[in-house]
């Protein structure tokens, strides 16, 4: 066991949202997330769904020490006073029956309301309820899920070869995303739909996950935030002491924290509709 490092090097934020970690899959970049959590402290921590991937674990068991470490790190934050809210997603829907309960200082909720430092009310949800494919044809989602896992697998091996040849990292699935127009349409439909729901319910904005596409933007004056994922984009949505929202990409563990409003060419994920 490694000793708990002091937190004095950590950057202090008001709130952190992470989602789509997919612990229990080989695609999960648990070490990156661990590093991020180590270097960022917050008053609020929202786990916005698909934290553990129950669908994949049911098919084959994949669990590394770093996956345990992520859970331990979150529990420790809760013990030390961070207000942790866990909103189960579709991949960890097994936790949904526990919504309304608290475990180890973690509140499990179907959805949450976060009020920013400057008084804006944000609805926090995973987002799969807006996904027609998931809602109406679960078998299709499973197929897409397997396909995505396979693409990530190919991508890893492909890049191992590139690395050996001294070539920079190249993302196959990012490339495919650009090619799949429907996925792009799906993303924008999803974003508008979710923002519209927040407006209908009189929130100032919404934070969700699910589509693995980090974003902070506005649709007709409604804030739309998406915390991205820890499979590919390695991103979190954060709020600073003044209530400003931004995305942090943590693609290089140990790097100096850099907040950026916009990702690189990055588009969404091709299986967006089934993430
Ligand atoms: Mn999801």
JSON list of C-alpha atoms and ligand atoms in Angstrom, two decimals, residues 20 22 49-50 89-91 126 128 209-212 275, ligand 1:
[
{"chain": "A", "resi": 20, "resn": "UNK", "atom": "CA", "xyz": [-18.18, 7.53, -17.55]},
{"chain": "A", "resi": 22, "resn": "UNK", "atom": "CA", "xyz": [-16.08, 2.58, -16.73]},
{"chain": "A", "resi": 49, "resn": "UNK", "atom": "CA", "xyz": [-22.84, 7.81, -13.76]},
{"chain": "A", "resi": 50, "resn": "UNK", "atom": "CA", "xyz": [-21.18, 4.87, -15.50]},
{"chain": "A", "resi": 89, "resn": "UNK", "atom": "CA", "xyz": [-25.83, 5.72, -15.05]},
{"chain": "A", "resi": 90, "resn": "UNK", "atom": "CA", "xyz": [-27.02, 3.00, -17.39]},
{"chain": "A", "resi": 91, "resn": "UNK", "atom": "CA", "xyz": [-23.84, 0.93, -17.10]},
{"chain": "A", "resi": 126, "resn": "UNK", "atom": "CA", "xyz": [-26.34, 11.02, -16.14]},
{"chain": "A", "resi": 128, "resn": "UNK", "atom": "CA", "xyz": [-29.21, 8.14, -20.66]},
{"chain": "A", "resi": 209, "resn": "UNK", "atom": "CA", "xyz": [-22.29, 12.68, -18.87]},
{"chain": "A", "resi": 210, "resn": "UNK", "atom": "CA", "xyz": [-23.15, 9.60, -20.91]},
{"chain": "A", "resi": 211, "resn": "UNK", "atom": "CA", "xyz": [-22.09, 10.68, -24.41]},
{"chain": "A", "resi": 212, "resn": "UNK", "atom": "CA", "xyz": [-18.36, 10.91, -23.61]},
{"chain": "A", "resi": 275, "resn": "UNK", "atom": "CA", "xyz": [-22.33, 4.96, -24.32]},
{"chain": "B", "resi": 1, "resn": "LIG", "atom": "MN1", "xyz": [-24.03, 6.06, -19.97]}
]
